[in-house]
Each structure stands twice: as structure tokens, then as C-alpha cells.
């Protein structure tokens, strides 16, 4: 079901511009009423259980399908003038995602979620993209980005970053070992390192821009 819904969303985004918004509203309106409860139930799960020890388990595959759906919902957000709650939930309740990243889920899930957070901090509405402004003008997106920034900075200010591995084994054709002369499998994952750094920096940038007083900025 998760895979099908994500696939339909992605296909809808390939439709002509005039058709997209209407189709998305029809598709997402029933989902909107139940999605937050679904989001809570999935991401508040006990990820330290043995079901998630393998990157190939059914539980892991289900979680990957859910992340793909979140990504499709983020991509579809630009099509609606006023985004639905199901398209905003990733920003408003990003703390759930941050908790999953620091849990003992397989590295592939941590990486997918970190790259999804990177897409969130780089996201712009159509109005903001066309205005060319460096900072967001759309009130709804400002509210969402501030919620995301606050949550990210709150955990970063604690020990969250220390719990994030950036040395998942690199994949190579035929084995997990590096060819002679290449980086060892234990070397840091530069893609994740860059994405994490960008998420923190963009959160800090947005928080500073949104702060009303000098004390808040400090």
C-alpha cells in the first residue's frame, strides 16, 4: 500500500500543470485525515527490536517504503497553494525522524532519512522559487521551516550528532571491501557528512533570520 501510494503520487507529478493540483487534492484529502496518526504509529515504534537488525528484513523494507512516501509528499507540496497537513507533518513533527536516525535502525535507513532532511531544508515553494529571494516569503512554509529548525538545533545542542554514524560500509561491486588503493570500508560516508552539515547550517541560518531579538540570535 505504501509503495503504491508513493508511486501514484510520483506519476501524478508527471501530469500537465493544469491537472496536477486537482488530482492531488482528490488523492490526498482522504489520506490527510488519517496520516498524522499513521506517521506517529510508524515513527514512534521501538526500533531497537530484533526486527530491524537486518537491512533486508520486512520491517526495514516497510520503513523504507514509508520514507519513499514522505519524499513523494514533500515533492507534491509545491503543487498546492495551501499544503495539506500530510504534506507538512514531516516539518512539524521532524523530532520523530531525528529519533529514528539516532536509534539502532540499519545504516541505509539513517542515510535515507538524513538525505530527506536535506531536501526539506533546501525546499522552496513555487512563490519563493520565482521571487528569487534568499529567504522564504510564504507564511506557511516559514512556520514549517522554523519548527524543523528548532527541532534540529535542539537535538544538535545535546548529544544527537555524537550518535550518528558516518562510516557505514561503502558498497562495491561484488563485495563490501574496497579495491586496493581506494578508501577503506571504515572511512566516513562523505554524502551523509555533507548532508548532515548542510541540515545543521540551514537550520541555524533560518533560526537566526527568524529571530526577533539580538539575544535570541546569540
PDB file of C-alpha atoms in Angstrom:
ATOM      1  CA  UNK A   1       0.000   0.000   0.000  1.00  0.00           C
ATOM      2  CA  UNK A   2       2.809   2.413   0.902  1.00  0.00           C
ATOM      3  CA  UNK A   3       4.674   1.662  -2.319  1.00  0.00           C
ATOM      4  CA  UNK A   4       1.519   2.025  -4.437  1.00  0.00           C
ATOM      5  CA  UNK A   5       0.584   5.378  -2.915  1.00  0.00           C
ATOM      6  CA  UNK A   6       4.115   6.747  -3.380  1.00  0.00           C
ATOM      7  CA  UNK A   7       4.180   5.500  -6.990  1.00  0.00           C
ATOM      8  CA  UNK A   8       0.803   7.126  -7.796  1.00  0.00           C
ATOM      9  CA  UNK A   9       1.979  10.419  -6.260  1.00  0.00           C
ATOM     10  CA  UNK A  10       5.146  10.369  -8.357  1.00  0.00           C
ATOM     11  CA  UNK A  11       3.196   9.596 -11.533  1.00  0.00           C
ATOM     12  CA  UNK A  12       0.705  12.391 -10.780  1.00  0.00           C
ATOM     13  CA  UNK A  13       3.580  14.869 -10.625  1.00  0.00           C
ATOM     14  CA  UNK A  14       4.355  13.989 -14.259  1.00  0.00           C
ATOM     15  CA  UNK A  15       0.879  15.168 -15.384  1.00  0.00           C
ATOM     16  CA  UNK A  16       0.339  18.544 -17.010  1.00  0.00           C
ATOM     17  CA  UNK A  17       0.455  21.510 -14.665  1.00  0.00           C
ATOM     18  CA  UNK A  18      -3.267  22.285 -15.041  1.00  0.00           C
ATOM     19  CA  UNK A  19      -4.284  18.776 -13.945  1.00  0.00           C
ATOM     20  CA  UNK A  20      -1.872  18.149 -11.065  1.00  0.00           C
ATOM     21  CA  UNK A  21      -3.380  20.245  -8.259  1.00  0.00           C
ATOM     22  CA  UNK A  22      -6.913  18.876  -8.712  1.00  0.00           C
ATOM     23  CA  UNK A  23      -5.754  15.257  -8.846  1.00  0.00           C
ATOM     24  CA  UNK A  24      -3.514  15.699  -5.809  1.00  0.00           C
ATOM     25  CA  UNK A  25      -6.335  17.210  -3.740  1.00  0.00           C
ATOM     26  CA  UNK A  26      -8.611  14.278  -4.565  1.00  0.00           C
ATOM     27  CA  UNK A  27      -5.852  11.778  -3.826  1.00  0.00           C
ATOM     28  CA  UNK A  28      -4.569  13.343  -0.614  1.00  0.00           C
ATOM     29  CA  UNK A  29      -7.808  14.592   1.018  1.00  0.00           C
ATOM     30  CA  UNK A  30      -8.793  11.153   2.434  1.00  0.00           C
ATOM     31  CA  UNK A  31      -5.184  10.494   3.442  1.00  0.00           C
ATOM     32  CA  UNK A  32      -4.947  13.818   5.243  1.00  0.00           C
ATOM     33  CA  UNK A  33      -7.497  12.772   7.871  1.00  0.00           C
ATOM     34  CA  UNK A  34      -5.522   9.700   8.967  1.00  0.00           C
ATOM     35  CA  UNK A  35      -1.914  10.330   8.006  1.00  0.00           C
ATOM     36  CA  UNK A  36      -0.741  12.010  11.208  1.00  0.00           C
ATOM     37  CA  UNK A  37      -1.843   9.054  13.324  1.00  0.00           C
ATOM     38  CA  UNK A  38      -0.164   6.721  10.851  1.00  0.00           C
ATOM     39  CA  UNK A  39       3.051   8.809  10.934  1.00  0.00           C
ATOM     40  CA  UNK A  40       3.072   8.730  14.757  1.00  0.00           C
ATOM     41  CA  UNK A  41       2.442   4.979  14.897  1.00  0.00           C
ATOM     42  CA  UNK A  42       5.245   4.138  12.472  1.00  0.00           C
ATOM     43  CA  UNK A  43       7.919   6.526  13.721  1.00  0.00           C
ATOM     44  CA  UNK A  44       7.240   6.041  17.445  1.00  0.00           C
ATOM     45  CA  UNK A  45       7.927   2.337  17.007  1.00  0.00           C
ATOM     46  CA  UNK A  46      10.598   0.547  19.082  1.00  0.00           C
ATOM     47  CA  UNK A  47      13.374   0.462  16.506  1.00  0.00           C
ATOM     48  CA  UNK A  48      15.787  -1.288  18.845  1.00  0.00           C
ATOM     49  CA  UNK A  49      13.897  -4.553  18.389  1.00  0.00           C
ATOM     50  CA  UNK A  50      15.447  -7.512  16.539  1.00  0.00           C
ATOM     51  CA  UNK A  51      13.110  -6.911  13.551  1.00  0.00           C
ATOM     52  CA  UNK A  52      15.336  -4.044  12.391  1.00  0.00           C
ATOM     53  CA  UNK A  53      18.747  -5.678  12.778  1.00  0.00           C
ATOM     54  CA  UNK A  54      18.943  -6.644   9.108  1.00  0.00           C
ATOM     55  CA  UNK A  55      18.742  -4.143   6.217  1.00  0.00           C
ATOM     56  CA  UNK A  56      16.854  -6.863   4.294  1.00  0.00           C
ATOM     57  CA  UNK A  57      14.105  -7.612   6.840  1.00  0.00           C
ATOM     58  CA  UNK A  58      10.426  -6.992   6.096  1.00  0.00           C
ATOM     59  CA  UNK A  59      10.252  -4.359   8.853  1.00  0.00           C
ATOM     60  CA  UNK A  60      13.174  -2.471   7.311  1.00  0.00           C
ATOM     61  CA  UNK A  61      11.611  -2.644   3.831  1.00  0.00           C
ATOM     62  CA  UNK A  62       8.324  -1.285   5.210  1.00  0.00           C
ATOM     63  CA  UNK A  63      10.143   1.641   6.799  1.00  0.00           C
ATOM     64  CA  UNK A  64      12.000   2.349   3.547  1.00  0.00           C
ATOM     65  CA  UNK A  65       8.643   2.372   1.692  1.00  0.00           C
ATOM     66  CA  UNK A  66       7.293   4.856   4.246  1.00  0.00           C
ATOM     67  CA  UNK A  67      10.325   7.135   3.738  1.00  0.00           C
ATOM     68  CA  UNK A  68       9.695   6.994  -0.036  1.00  0.00           C
ATOM     69  CA  UNK A  69       6.106   8.097   0.620  1.00  0.00           C
ATOM     70  CA  UNK A  70       7.304  11.019   2.790  1.00  0.00           C
ATOM     71  CA  UNK A  71       9.624  12.038  -0.042  1.00  0.00           C
ATOM     72  CA  UNK A  72       6.761  11.922  -2.565  1.00  0.00           C
ATOM     73  CA  UNK A  73       4.566  14.022  -0.245  1.00  0.00           C
ATOM     74  CA  UNK A  74       7.358  16.603   0.053  1.00  0.00           C
ATOM     75  CA  UNK A  75       7.747  16.727  -3.738  1.00  0.00           C
ATOM     76  CA  UNK A  76       3.974  17.117  -4.201  1.00  0.00           C
ATOM     77  CA  UNK A  77       3.767  20.023  -1.754  1.00  0.00           C
ATOM     78  CA  UNK A  78       4.820  22.605  -4.339  1.00  0.00           C
ATOM     79  CA  UNK A  79       1.681  21.873  -6.416  1.00  0.00           C
ATOM     80  CA  UNK A  80      -0.815  23.125  -3.794  1.00  0.00           C
ATOM     81  CA  UNK A  81      -1.136  26.763  -2.813  1.00  0.00           C
ATOM     82  CA  UNK A  82      -2.042  25.753   0.740  1.00  0.00           C
ATOM     83  CA  UNK A  83      -0.338  22.445   1.590  1.00  0.00           C
ATOM     84  CA  UNK A  84      -2.296  19.779   3.431  1.00  0.00           C
ATOM     85  CA  UNK A  85      -1.343  18.578   6.890  1.00  0.00           C
ATOM     86  CA  UNK A  86       0.026  15.310   5.449  1.00  0.00           C
ATOM     87  CA  UNK A  87       2.455  17.378   3.334  1.00  0.00           C
ATOM     88  CA  UNK A  88       3.547  19.443   6.346  1.00  0.00           C
ATOM     89  CA  UNK A  89       3.843  16.745   9.003  1.00  0.00           C
ATOM     90  CA  UNK A  90       7.483  15.971   8.197  1.00  0.00           C
ATOM     91  CA  UNK A  91       8.400  19.562   9.133  1.00  0.00           C
ATOM     92  CA  UNK A  92       6.072  19.899  12.111  1.00  0.00           C
ATOM     93  CA  UNK A  93       6.997  16.560  13.701  1.00  0.00           C
ATOM     94  CA  UNK A  94      10.573  16.187  12.489  1.00  0.00           C
ATOM     95  CA  UNK A  95      11.669  15.190  16.022  1.00  0.00           C
ATOM     96  CA  UNK A  96      10.254  11.700  15.311  1.00  0.00           C
ATOM     97  CA  UNK A  97      12.584  11.399  12.308  1.00  0.00           C
ATOM     98  CA  UNK A  98      15.542  12.679  14.337  1.00  0.00           C
ATOM     99  CA  UNK A  99      14.867   9.992  16.948  1.00  0.00           C
ATOM    100  CA  UNK A 100      14.802   7.261  14.295  1.00  0.00           C
ATOM    101  CA  UNK A 101      18.137   8.481  12.887  1.00  0.00           C
ATOM    102  CA  UNK A 102      19.784   8.147  16.311  1.00  0.00           C
ATOM    103  CA  UNK A 103      18.203   4.728  17.002  1.00  0.00           C
ATOM    104  CA  UNK A 104      19.718   1.360  16.064  1.00  0.00           C
ATOM    105  CA  UNK A 105      17.992   1.038  12.664  1.00  0.00           C
ATOM    106  CA  UNK A 106      20.194  -0.139   9.758  1.00  0.00           C
ATOM    107  CA  UNK A 107      22.505   2.465   8.242  1.00  0.00           C
ATOM    108  CA  UNK A 108      20.572   2.505   4.949  1.00  0.00           C
ATOM    109  CA  UNK A 109      17.526   3.957   6.778  1.00  0.00           C
ATOM    110  CA  UNK A 110      19.571   6.556   8.644  1.00  0.00           C
ATOM    111  CA  UNK A 111      21.104   7.677   5.343  1.00  0.00           C
ATOM    112  CA  UNK A 112      17.735   7.896   3.541  1.00  0.00           C
ATOM    113  CA  UNK A 113      16.278   9.996   6.370  1.00  0.00           C
ATOM    114  CA  UNK A 114      19.290  12.324   6.513  1.00  0.00           C
ATOM    115  CA  UNK A 115      19.066  12.893   2.743  1.00  0.00           C
ATOM    116  CA  UNK A 116      15.321  13.527   3.147  1.00  0.00           C
ATOM    117  CA  UNK A 117      16.070  16.175   5.810  1.00  0.00           C
ATOM    118  CA  UNK A 118      18.486  17.766   3.346  1.00  0.00           C
ATOM    119  CA  UNK A 119      15.637  18.018   0.800  1.00  0.00           C
ATOM    120  CA  UNK A 120      13.477  19.634   3.495  1.00  0.00           C
ATOM    121  CA  UNK A 121      15.962  22.393   4.339  1.00  0.00           C
ATOM    122  CA  UNK A 122      16.503  23.121   0.624  1.00  0.00           C
ATOM    123  CA  UNK A 123      12.765  23.108  -0.174  1.00  0.00           C
ATOM    124  CA  UNK A 124      11.150  26.254  -1.587  1.00  0.00           C
ATOM    125  CA  UNK A 125       7.553  26.903  -2.540  1.00  0.00           C
ATOM    126  CA  UNK A 126       6.822  27.972  -6.119  1.00  0.00           C
ATOM    127  CA  UNK A 127       6.328  31.581  -4.946  1.00  0.00           C
ATOM    128  CA  UNK A 128       9.661  31.631  -3.142  1.00  0.00           C
ATOM    129  CA  UNK A 129      11.452  29.983  -6.066  1.00  0.00           C
ATOM    130  CA  UNK A 130      10.110  32.515  -8.594  1.00  0.00           C
ATOM    131  CA  UNK A 131      10.682  35.546  -6.334  1.00  0.00           C
ATOM    132  CA  UNK A 132      14.405  34.805  -6.243  1.00  0.00           C
ATOM    133  CA  UNK A 133      14.539  35.843  -2.584  1.00  0.00           C
ATOM    134  CA  UNK A 134      17.223  34.262  -0.437  1.00  0.00           C
ATOM    135  CA  UNK A 135      14.712  33.917   2.396  1.00  0.00           C
ATOM    136  CA  UNK A 136      11.254  32.362   2.447  1.00  0.00           C
ATOM    137  CA  UNK A 137       8.240  34.602   1.960  1.00  0.00           C
ATOM    138  CA  UNK A 138       5.412  32.050   2.212  1.00  0.00           C
ATOM    139  CA  UNK A 139       3.989  32.198   5.787  1.00  0.00           C
ATOM    140  CA  UNK A 140       3.038  28.513   5.909  1.00  0.00           C
ATOM    141  CA  UNK A 141       6.499  27.374   4.803  1.00  0.00           C
ATOM    142  CA  UNK A 142       8.166  29.840   7.201  1.00  0.00           C
ATOM    143  CA  UNK A 143       6.207  28.292  10.068  1.00  0.00           C
ATOM    144  CA  UNK A 144       7.162  24.770   8.981  1.00  0.00           C
ATOM    145  CA  UNK A 145      10.827  25.592   8.438  1.00  0.00           C
ATOM    146  CA  UNK A 146      11.024  27.278  11.838  1.00  0.00           C
ATOM    147  CA  UNK A 147       9.543  24.175  13.501  1.00  0.00           C
ATOM    148  CA  UNK A 148      12.108  21.998  11.700  1.00  0.00           C
ATOM    149  CA  UNK A 149      14.996  24.349  12.565  1.00  0.00           C
ATOM    150  CA  UNK A 150      14.039  24.496  16.243  1.00  0.00           C
ATOM    151  CA  UNK A 151      13.851  20.697  16.493  1.00  0.00           C
ATOM    152  CA  UNK A 152      17.183  20.179  14.707  1.00  0.00           C
ATOM    153  CA  UNK A 153      19.030  22.793  16.777  1.00  0.00           C
ATOM    154  CA  UNK A 154      17.535  21.430  19.996  1.00  0.00           C
ATOM    155  CA  UNK A 155      18.940  17.922  19.429  1.00  0.00           C
ATOM    156  CA  UNK A 156      22.238  19.194  17.999  1.00  0.00           C
ATOM    157  CA  UNK A 157      22.687  21.259  21.151  1.00  0.00           C
ATOM    158  CA  UNK A 158      22.571  17.982  23.112  1.00  0.00           C
ATOM    159  CA  UNK A 159      24.444  14.834  22.046  1.00  0.00           C
ATOM    160  CA  UNK A 160      22.452  13.866  18.935  1.00  0.00           C
ATOM    161  CA  UNK A 161      25.310  14.325  16.434  1.00  0.00           C
ATOM    162  CA  UNK A 162      27.557  12.051  18.516  1.00  0.00           C
ATOM    163  CA  UNK A 163      25.058   9.214  17.991  1.00  0.00           C
ATOM    164  CA  UNK A 164      25.043   9.425  14.188  1.00  0.00           C
ATOM    165  CA  UNK A 165      27.410   7.019  12.417  1.00  0.00           C
ATOM    166  CA  UNK A 166      29.029   8.384   9.275  1.00  0.00           C
ATOM    167  CA  UNK A 167      31.004   5.284   8.457  1.00  0.00           C
ATOM    168  CA  UNK A 168      28.510   2.804   7.076  1.00  0.00           C
ATOM    169  CA  UNK A 169      30.307   0.288   4.869  1.00  0.00           C
ATOM    170  CA  UNK A 170      30.572   1.585   1.338  1.00  0.00           C
ATOM    171  CA  UNK A 171      29.077  -0.618  -1.353  1.00  0.00           C
ATOM    172  CA  UNK A 172      31.321  -2.018  -4.040  1.00  0.00           C
ATOM    173  CA  UNK A 173      30.571  -4.332  -6.936  1.00  0.00           C
ATOM    174  CA  UNK A 174      30.995  -7.914  -5.741  1.00  0.00           C
ATOM    175  CA  UNK A 175      31.873  -7.194  -2.103  1.00  0.00           C
ATOM    176  CA  UNK A 176      31.919  -4.697   0.717  1.00  0.00           C
ATOM    177  CA  UNK A 177      35.708  -4.428   0.613  1.00  0.00           C
ATOM    178  CA  UNK A 178      37.440  -1.568  -1.156  1.00  0.00           C
ATOM    179  CA  UNK A 179      39.732  -2.205  -4.080  1.00  0.00           C
ATOM    180  CA  UNK A 180      43.461  -1.703  -3.348  1.00  0.00           C
ATOM    181  CA  UNK A 181      44.363   1.957  -3.288  1.00  0.00           C
ATOM    182  CA  UNK A 182      40.795   3.084  -2.519  1.00  0.00           C
ATOM    183  CA  UNK A 183      39.254   4.277   0.737  1.00  0.00           C
ATOM    184  CA  UNK A 184      38.787   1.563   3.313  1.00  0.00           C
ATOM    185  CA  UNK A 185      35.216   0.459   4.176  1.00  0.00           C
ATOM    186  CA  UNK A 186      35.634   2.170   7.552  1.00  0.00           C
ATOM    187  CA  UNK A 187      36.144   5.622   6.030  1.00  0.00           C
ATOM    188  CA  UNK A 188      33.466   8.249   6.546  1.00  0.00           C
ATOM    189  CA  UNK A 189      30.479   8.500   4.216  1.00  0.00           C
ATOM    190  CA  UNK A 190      31.042  11.911   2.643  1.00  0.00           C
ATOM    191  CA  UNK A 191      27.482  12.126   1.281  1.00  0.00           C
ATOM    192  CA  UNK A 192      25.991  11.771   4.776  1.00  0.00           C
ATOM    193  CA  UNK A 193      28.612  14.061   6.313  1.00  0.00           C
ATOM    194  CA  UNK A 194      27.833  16.827   3.791  1.00  0.00           C
ATOM    195  CA  UNK A 195      24.055  16.362   4.134  1.00  0.00           C
ATOM    196  CA  UNK A 196      24.175  16.486   7.942  1.00  0.00           C
ATOM    197  CA  UNK A 197      26.379  19.578   7.894  1.00  0.00           C
ATOM    198  CA  UNK A 198      24.014  21.306   5.473  1.00  0.00           C
ATOM    199  CA  UNK A 199      20.942  20.452   7.584  1.00  0.00           C
ATOM    200  CA  UNK A 200      22.552  21.965  10.699  1.00  0.00           C
ATOM    201  CA  UNK A 201      23.826  25.063   8.877  1.00  0.00           C
ATOM    202  CA  UNK A 202      20.489  25.761   7.127  1.00  0.00           C
ATOM    203  CA  UNK A 203      18.608  25.278  10.411  1.00  0.00           C
ATOM    204  CA  UNK A 204      20.946  27.754  12.085  1.00  0.00           C
ATOM    205  CA  UNK A 205      20.639  30.218   9.185  1.00  0.00           C
ATOM    206  CA  UNK A 206      16.846  30.105   9.225  1.00  0.00           C
ATOM    207  CA  UNK A 207      16.664  30.391  13.016  1.00  0.00           C
ATOM    208  CA  UNK A 208      18.930  33.448  13.013  1.00  0.00           C
ATOM    209  CA  UNK A 209      16.942  35.070  10.197  1.00  0.00           C
ATOM    210  CA  UNK A 210      13.662  34.400  12.033  1.00  0.00           C
ATOM    211  CA  UNK A 211      14.845  35.577  15.460  1.00  0.00           C
ATOM    212  CA  UNK A 212      13.349  38.850  16.572  1.00  0.00           C
ATOM    213  CA  UNK A 213      15.970  39.932  19.103  1.00  0.00           C
ATOM    214  CA  UNK A 214      19.735  40.027  19.345  1.00  0.00           C
ATOM    215  CA  UNK A 215      19.580  37.854  22.470  1.00  0.00           C
ATOM    216  CA  UNK A 216      17.739  35.140  20.563  1.00  0.00           C
ATOM    217  CA  UNK A 217      20.340  35.238  17.786  1.00  0.00           C
ATOM    218  CA  UNK A 218      23.200  34.918  20.313  1.00  0.00           C
TER     219      UNK A 218
END
